[in-house]
Short mmCIF file of N, CA and C in Angstrom, two decimals:
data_model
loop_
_atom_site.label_atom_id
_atom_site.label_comp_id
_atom_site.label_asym_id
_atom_site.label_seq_id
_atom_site.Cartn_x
_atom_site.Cartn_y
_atom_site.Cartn_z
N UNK A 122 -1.68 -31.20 -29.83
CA UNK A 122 -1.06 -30.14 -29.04
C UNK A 122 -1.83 -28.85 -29.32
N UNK A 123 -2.67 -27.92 -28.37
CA UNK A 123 -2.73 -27.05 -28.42
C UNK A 123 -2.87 -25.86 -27.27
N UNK A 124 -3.18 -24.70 -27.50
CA UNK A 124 -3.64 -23.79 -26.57
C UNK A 124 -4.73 -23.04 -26.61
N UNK A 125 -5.44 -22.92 -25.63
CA UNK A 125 -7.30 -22.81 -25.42
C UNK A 125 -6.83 -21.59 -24.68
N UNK A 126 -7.62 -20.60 -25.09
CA UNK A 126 -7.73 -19.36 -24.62
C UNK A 126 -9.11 -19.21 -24.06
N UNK A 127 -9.06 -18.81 -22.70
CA UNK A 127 -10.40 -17.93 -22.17
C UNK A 127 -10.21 -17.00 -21.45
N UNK A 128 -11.47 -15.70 -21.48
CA UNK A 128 -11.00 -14.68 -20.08
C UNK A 128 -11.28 -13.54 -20.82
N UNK A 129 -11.83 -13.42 -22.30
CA UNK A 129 -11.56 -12.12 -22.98
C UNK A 129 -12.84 -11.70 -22.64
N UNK A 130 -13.59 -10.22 -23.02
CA UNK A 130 -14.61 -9.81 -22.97
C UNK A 130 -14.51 -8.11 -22.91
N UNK A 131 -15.92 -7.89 -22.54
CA UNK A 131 -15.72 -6.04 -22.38
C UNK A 131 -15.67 -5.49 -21.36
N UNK A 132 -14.87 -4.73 -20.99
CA UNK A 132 -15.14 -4.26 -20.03
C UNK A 132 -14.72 -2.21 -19.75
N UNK A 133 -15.58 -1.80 -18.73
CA UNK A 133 -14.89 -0.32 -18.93
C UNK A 133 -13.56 0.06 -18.47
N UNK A 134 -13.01 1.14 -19.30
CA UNK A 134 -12.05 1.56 -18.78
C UNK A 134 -11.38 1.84 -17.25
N UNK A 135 -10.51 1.32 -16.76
CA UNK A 135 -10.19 1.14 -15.09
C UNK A 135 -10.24 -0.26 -14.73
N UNK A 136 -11.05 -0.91 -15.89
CA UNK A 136 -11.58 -2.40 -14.76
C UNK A 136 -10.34 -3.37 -15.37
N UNK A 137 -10.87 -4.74 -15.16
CA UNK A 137 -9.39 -5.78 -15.21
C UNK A 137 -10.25 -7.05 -15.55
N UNK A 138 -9.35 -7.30 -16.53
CA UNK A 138 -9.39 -8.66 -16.72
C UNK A 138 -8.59 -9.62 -16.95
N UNK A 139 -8.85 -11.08 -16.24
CA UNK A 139 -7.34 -12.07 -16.50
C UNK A 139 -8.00 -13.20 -17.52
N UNK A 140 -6.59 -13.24 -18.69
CA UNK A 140 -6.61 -14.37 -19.47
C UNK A 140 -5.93 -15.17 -18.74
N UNK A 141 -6.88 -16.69 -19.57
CA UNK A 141 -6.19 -18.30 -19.44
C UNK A 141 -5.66 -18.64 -20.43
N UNK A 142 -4.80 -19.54 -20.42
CA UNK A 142 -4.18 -20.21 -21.46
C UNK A 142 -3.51 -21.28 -21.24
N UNK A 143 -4.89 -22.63 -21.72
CA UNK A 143 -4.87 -23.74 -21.19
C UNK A 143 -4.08 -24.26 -22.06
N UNK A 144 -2.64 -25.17 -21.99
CA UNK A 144 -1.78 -25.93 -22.64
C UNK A 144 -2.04 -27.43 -22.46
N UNK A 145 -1.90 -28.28 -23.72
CA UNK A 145 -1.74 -29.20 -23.62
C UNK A 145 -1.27 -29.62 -24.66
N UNK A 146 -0.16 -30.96 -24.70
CA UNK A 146 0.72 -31.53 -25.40
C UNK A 146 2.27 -30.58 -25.35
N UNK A 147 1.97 -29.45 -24.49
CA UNK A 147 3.33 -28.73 -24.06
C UNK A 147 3.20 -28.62 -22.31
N UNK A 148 4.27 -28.07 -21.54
CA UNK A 148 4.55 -28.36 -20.54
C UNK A 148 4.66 -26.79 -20.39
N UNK A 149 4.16 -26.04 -19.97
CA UNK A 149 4.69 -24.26 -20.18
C UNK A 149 5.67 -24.04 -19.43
N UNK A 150 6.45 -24.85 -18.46
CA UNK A 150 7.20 -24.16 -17.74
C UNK A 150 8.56 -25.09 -18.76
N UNK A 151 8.51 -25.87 -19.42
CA UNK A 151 9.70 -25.13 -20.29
C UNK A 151 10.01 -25.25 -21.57
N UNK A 152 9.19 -24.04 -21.75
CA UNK A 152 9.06 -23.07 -23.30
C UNK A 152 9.17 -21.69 -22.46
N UNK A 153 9.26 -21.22 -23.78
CA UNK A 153 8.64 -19.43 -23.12
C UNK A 153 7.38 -19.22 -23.41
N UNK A 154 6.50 -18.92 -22.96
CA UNK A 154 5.17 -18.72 -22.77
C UNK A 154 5.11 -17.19 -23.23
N UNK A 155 4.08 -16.59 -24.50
CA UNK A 155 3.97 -15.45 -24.65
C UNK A 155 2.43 -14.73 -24.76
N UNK A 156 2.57 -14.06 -24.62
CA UNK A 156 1.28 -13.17 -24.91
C UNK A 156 1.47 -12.21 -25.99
N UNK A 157 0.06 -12.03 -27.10
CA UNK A 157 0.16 -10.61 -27.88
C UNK A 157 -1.00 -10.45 -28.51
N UNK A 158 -1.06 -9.19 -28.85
CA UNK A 158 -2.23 -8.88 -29.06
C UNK A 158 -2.28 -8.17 -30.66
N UNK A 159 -3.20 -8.42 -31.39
CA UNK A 159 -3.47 -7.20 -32.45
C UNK A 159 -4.99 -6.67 -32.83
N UNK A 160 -4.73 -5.33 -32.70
CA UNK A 160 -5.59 -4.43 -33.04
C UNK A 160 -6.08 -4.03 -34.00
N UNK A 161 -7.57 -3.36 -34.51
CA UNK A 161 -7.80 -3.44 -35.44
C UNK A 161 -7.32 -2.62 -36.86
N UNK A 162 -6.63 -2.99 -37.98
CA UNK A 162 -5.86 -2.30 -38.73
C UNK A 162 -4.24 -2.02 -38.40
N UNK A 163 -4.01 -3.00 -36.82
CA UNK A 163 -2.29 -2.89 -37.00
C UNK A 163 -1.59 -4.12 -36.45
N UNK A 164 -0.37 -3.93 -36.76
CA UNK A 164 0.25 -4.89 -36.78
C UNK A 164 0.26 -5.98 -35.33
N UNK A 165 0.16 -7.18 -35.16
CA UNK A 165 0.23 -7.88 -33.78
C UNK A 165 1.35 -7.74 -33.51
N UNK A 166 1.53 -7.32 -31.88
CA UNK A 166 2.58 -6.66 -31.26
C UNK A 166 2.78 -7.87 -29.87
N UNK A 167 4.11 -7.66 -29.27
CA UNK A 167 4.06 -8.57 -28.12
C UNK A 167 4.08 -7.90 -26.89
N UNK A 168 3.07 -8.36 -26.11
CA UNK A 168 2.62 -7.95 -24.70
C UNK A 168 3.32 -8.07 -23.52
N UNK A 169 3.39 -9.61 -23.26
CA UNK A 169 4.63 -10.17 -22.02
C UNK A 169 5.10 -11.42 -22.63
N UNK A 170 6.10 -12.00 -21.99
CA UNK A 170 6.60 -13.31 -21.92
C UNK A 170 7.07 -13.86 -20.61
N UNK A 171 7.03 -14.93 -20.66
CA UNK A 171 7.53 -15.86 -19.50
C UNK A 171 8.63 -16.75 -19.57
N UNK A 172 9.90 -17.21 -19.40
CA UNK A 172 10.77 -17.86 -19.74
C UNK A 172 10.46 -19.13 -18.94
N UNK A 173 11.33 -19.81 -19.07
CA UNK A 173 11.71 -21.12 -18.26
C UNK A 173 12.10 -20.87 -17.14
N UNK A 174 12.99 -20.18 -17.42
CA UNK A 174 13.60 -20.10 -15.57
C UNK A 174 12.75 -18.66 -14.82
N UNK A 175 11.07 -18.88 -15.33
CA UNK A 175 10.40 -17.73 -14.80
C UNK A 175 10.84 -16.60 -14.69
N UNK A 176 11.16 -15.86 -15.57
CA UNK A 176 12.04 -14.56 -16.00
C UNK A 176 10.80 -13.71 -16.56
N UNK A 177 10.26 -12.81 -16.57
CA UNK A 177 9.17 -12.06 -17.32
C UNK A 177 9.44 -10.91 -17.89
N UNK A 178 8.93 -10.23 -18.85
CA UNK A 178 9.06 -9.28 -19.80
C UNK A 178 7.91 -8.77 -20.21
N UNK A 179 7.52 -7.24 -20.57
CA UNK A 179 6.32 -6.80 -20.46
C UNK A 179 6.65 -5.61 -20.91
N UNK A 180 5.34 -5.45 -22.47
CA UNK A 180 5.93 -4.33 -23.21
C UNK A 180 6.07 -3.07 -22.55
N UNK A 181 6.33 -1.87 -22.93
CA UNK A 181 6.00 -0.55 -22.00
C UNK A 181 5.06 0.22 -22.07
N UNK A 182 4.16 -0.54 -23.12
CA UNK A 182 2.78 0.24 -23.39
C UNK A 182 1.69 -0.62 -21.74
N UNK A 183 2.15 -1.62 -21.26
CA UNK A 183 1.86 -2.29 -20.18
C UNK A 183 2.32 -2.57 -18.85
N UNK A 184 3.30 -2.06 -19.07
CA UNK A 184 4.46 -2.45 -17.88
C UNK A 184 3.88 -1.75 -16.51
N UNK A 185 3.42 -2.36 -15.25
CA UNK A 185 2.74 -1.98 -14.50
C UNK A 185 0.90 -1.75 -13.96
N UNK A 186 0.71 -2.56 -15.80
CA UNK A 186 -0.62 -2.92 -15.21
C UNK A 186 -1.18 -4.48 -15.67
N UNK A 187 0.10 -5.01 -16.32
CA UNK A 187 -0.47 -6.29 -16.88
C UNK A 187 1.16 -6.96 -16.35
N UNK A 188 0.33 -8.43 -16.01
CA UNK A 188 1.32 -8.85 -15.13
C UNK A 188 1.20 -10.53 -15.65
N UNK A 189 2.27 -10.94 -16.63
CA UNK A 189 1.97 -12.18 -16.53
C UNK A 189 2.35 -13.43 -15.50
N UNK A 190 2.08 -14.56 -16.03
CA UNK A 190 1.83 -15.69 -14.76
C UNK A 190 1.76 -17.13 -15.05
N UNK A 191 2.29 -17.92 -14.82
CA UNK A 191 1.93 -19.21 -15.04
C UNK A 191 1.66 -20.26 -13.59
N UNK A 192 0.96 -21.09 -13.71
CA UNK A 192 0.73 -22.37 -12.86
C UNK A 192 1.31 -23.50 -13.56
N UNK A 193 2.26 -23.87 -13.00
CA UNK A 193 2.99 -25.01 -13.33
C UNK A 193 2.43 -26.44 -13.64
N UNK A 194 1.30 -26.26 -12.39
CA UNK A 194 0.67 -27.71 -11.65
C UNK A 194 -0.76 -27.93 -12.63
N UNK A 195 -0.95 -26.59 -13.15
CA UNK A 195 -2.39 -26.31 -14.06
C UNK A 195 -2.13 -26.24 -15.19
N UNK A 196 -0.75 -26.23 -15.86
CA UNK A 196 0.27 -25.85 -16.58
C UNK A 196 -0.51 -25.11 -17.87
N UNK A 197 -1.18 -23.76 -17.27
CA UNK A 197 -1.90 -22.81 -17.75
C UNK A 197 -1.16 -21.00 -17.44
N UNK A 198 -1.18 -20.67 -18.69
CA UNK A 198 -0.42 -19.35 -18.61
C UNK A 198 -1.52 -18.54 -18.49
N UNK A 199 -1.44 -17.62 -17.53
CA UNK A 199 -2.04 -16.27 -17.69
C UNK A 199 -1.55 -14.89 -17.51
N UNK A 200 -2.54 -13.92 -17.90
CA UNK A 200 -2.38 -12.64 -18.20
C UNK A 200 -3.16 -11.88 -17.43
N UNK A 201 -2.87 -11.43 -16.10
CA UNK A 201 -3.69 -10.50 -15.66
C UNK A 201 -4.06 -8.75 -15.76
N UNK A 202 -4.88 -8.17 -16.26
CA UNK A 202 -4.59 -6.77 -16.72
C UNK A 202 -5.19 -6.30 -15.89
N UNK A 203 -4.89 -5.14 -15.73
CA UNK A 203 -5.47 -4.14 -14.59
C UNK A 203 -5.67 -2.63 -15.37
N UNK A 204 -6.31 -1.86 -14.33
CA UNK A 204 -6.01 -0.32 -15.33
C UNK A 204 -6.71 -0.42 -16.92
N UNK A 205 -7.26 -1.07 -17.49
CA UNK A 205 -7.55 -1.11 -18.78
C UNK A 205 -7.68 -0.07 -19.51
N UNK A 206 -7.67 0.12 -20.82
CA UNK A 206 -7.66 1.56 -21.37
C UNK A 206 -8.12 1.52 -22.71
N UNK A 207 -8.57 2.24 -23.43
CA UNK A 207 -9.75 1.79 -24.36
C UNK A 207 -8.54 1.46 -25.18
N UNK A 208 -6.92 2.34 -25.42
CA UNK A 208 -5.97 1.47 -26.28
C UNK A 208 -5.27 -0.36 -26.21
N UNK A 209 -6.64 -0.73 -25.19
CA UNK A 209 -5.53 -2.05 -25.01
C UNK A 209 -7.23 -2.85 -25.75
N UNK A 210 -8.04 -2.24 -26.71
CA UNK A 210 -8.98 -3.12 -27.27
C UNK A 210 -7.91 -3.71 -28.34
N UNK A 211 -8.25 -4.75 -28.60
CA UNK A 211 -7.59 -5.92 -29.68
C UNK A 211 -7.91 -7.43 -29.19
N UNK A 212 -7.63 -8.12 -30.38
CA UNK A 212 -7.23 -9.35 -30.30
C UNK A 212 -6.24 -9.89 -29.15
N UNK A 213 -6.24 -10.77 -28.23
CA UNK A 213 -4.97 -11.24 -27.62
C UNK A 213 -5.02 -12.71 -27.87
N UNK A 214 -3.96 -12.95 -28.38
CA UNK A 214 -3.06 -14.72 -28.61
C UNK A 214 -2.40 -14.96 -27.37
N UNK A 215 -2.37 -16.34 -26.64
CA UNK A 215 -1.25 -16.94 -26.15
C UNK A 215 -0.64 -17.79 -27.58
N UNK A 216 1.31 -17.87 -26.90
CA UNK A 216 1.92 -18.40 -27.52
C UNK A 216 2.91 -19.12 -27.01
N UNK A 217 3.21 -20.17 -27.81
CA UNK A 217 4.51 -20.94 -27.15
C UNK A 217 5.80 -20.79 -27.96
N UNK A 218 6.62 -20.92 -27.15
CA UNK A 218 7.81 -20.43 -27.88
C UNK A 218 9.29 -21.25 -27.46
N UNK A 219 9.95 -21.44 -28.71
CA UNK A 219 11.38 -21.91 -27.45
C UNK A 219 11.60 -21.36 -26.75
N UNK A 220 12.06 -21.84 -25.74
CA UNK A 220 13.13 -21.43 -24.66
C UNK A 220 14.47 -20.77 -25.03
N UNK A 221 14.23 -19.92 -24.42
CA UNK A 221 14.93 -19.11 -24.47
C UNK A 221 15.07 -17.67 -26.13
N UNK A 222 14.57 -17.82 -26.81
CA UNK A 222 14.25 -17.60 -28.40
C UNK A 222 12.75 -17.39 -28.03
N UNK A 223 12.08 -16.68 -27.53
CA UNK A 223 10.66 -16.09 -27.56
C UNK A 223 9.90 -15.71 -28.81
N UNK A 224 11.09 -15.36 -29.47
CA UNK A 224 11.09 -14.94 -30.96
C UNK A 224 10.39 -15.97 -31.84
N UNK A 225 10.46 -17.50 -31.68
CA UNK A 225 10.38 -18.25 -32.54
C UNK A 225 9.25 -19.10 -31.72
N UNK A 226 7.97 -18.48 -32.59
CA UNK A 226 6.65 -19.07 -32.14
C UNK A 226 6.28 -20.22 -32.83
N UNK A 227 6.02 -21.38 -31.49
CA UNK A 227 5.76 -22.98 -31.85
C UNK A 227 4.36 -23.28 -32.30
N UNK A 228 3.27 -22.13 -31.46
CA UNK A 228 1.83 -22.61 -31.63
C UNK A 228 1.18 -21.51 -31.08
N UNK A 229 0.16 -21.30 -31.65
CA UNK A 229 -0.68 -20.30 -30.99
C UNK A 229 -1.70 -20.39 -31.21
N UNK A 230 -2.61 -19.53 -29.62
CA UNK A 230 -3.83 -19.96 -29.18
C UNK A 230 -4.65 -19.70 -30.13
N UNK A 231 -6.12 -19.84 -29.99
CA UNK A 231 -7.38 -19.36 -30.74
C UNK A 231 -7.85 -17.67 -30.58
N UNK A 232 -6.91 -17.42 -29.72
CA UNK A 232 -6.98 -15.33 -29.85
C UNK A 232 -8.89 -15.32 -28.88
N UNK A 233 -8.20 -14.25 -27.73
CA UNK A 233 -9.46 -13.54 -27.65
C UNK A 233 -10.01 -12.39 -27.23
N UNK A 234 -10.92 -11.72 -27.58
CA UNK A 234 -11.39 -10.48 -28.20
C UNK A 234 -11.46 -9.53 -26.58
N UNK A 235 -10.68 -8.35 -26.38
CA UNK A 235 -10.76 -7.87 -25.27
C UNK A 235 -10.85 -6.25 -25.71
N UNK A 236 -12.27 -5.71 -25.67
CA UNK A 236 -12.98 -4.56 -25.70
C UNK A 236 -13.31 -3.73 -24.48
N UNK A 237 -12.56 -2.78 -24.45
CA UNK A 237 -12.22 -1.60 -23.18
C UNK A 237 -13.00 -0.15 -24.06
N UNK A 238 -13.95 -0.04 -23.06
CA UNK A 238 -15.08 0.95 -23.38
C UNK A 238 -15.06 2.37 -22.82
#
């Protein structure tokens, strides 16, 4: 069982980039599917989530430019960001989580590196 992360990289401030987060040995549509990120020297913080009954949540340092997402049929979570801002450089993890309890992380991805210039 794991989760494969791709999609990270650099890019300048304004531009966008979308993470993948390829699942397998889980079914993402029902867990909660999360995203988060940590930066360098602070604590990993949570970005969005996705529930089961496709419910979404999205911190307020993001709310309006990062939009998460899942494909059921690809049963791959993603993260699309927009607006980028040199504060959103960090680490980003996908994560799986119970349902309903987002809180209580099952597995998480290989993290990847997203540098806003």
């Amino acid at each position: 069982v794991q989760l494969v992360e791709s999609g990270g990289g650099s890019v300048q401030a304004g531009g966008s980039l979308r993470h993948s987060c390829a699942a397998s040995g889980y079914t993402v549509s029902l867990y909660c599917m999360a995203w988060f990120r940590q930066a360098p020297g602070k604590e990993r913080e949570g970005v969005a989530t996705i529930e089961r009954d496709g419910s979404t949540r999205h911190a307020d340092s993001v709310k309006g430019r990062f939009t998460v997402s899942r494909d059921n049929v690809q049963n791959t979570l993603y993260l699309q960001m927009n607006s980028l801002k040199p504060e959103d450089t960090a680490m980003y993890y996908c994560a799986v989580a119970v349902a309903g309890n987002c809180e209580r992380i099952l597995n998480w991805g290989q993290g990847t590196q997203v540098t806003v210039s």
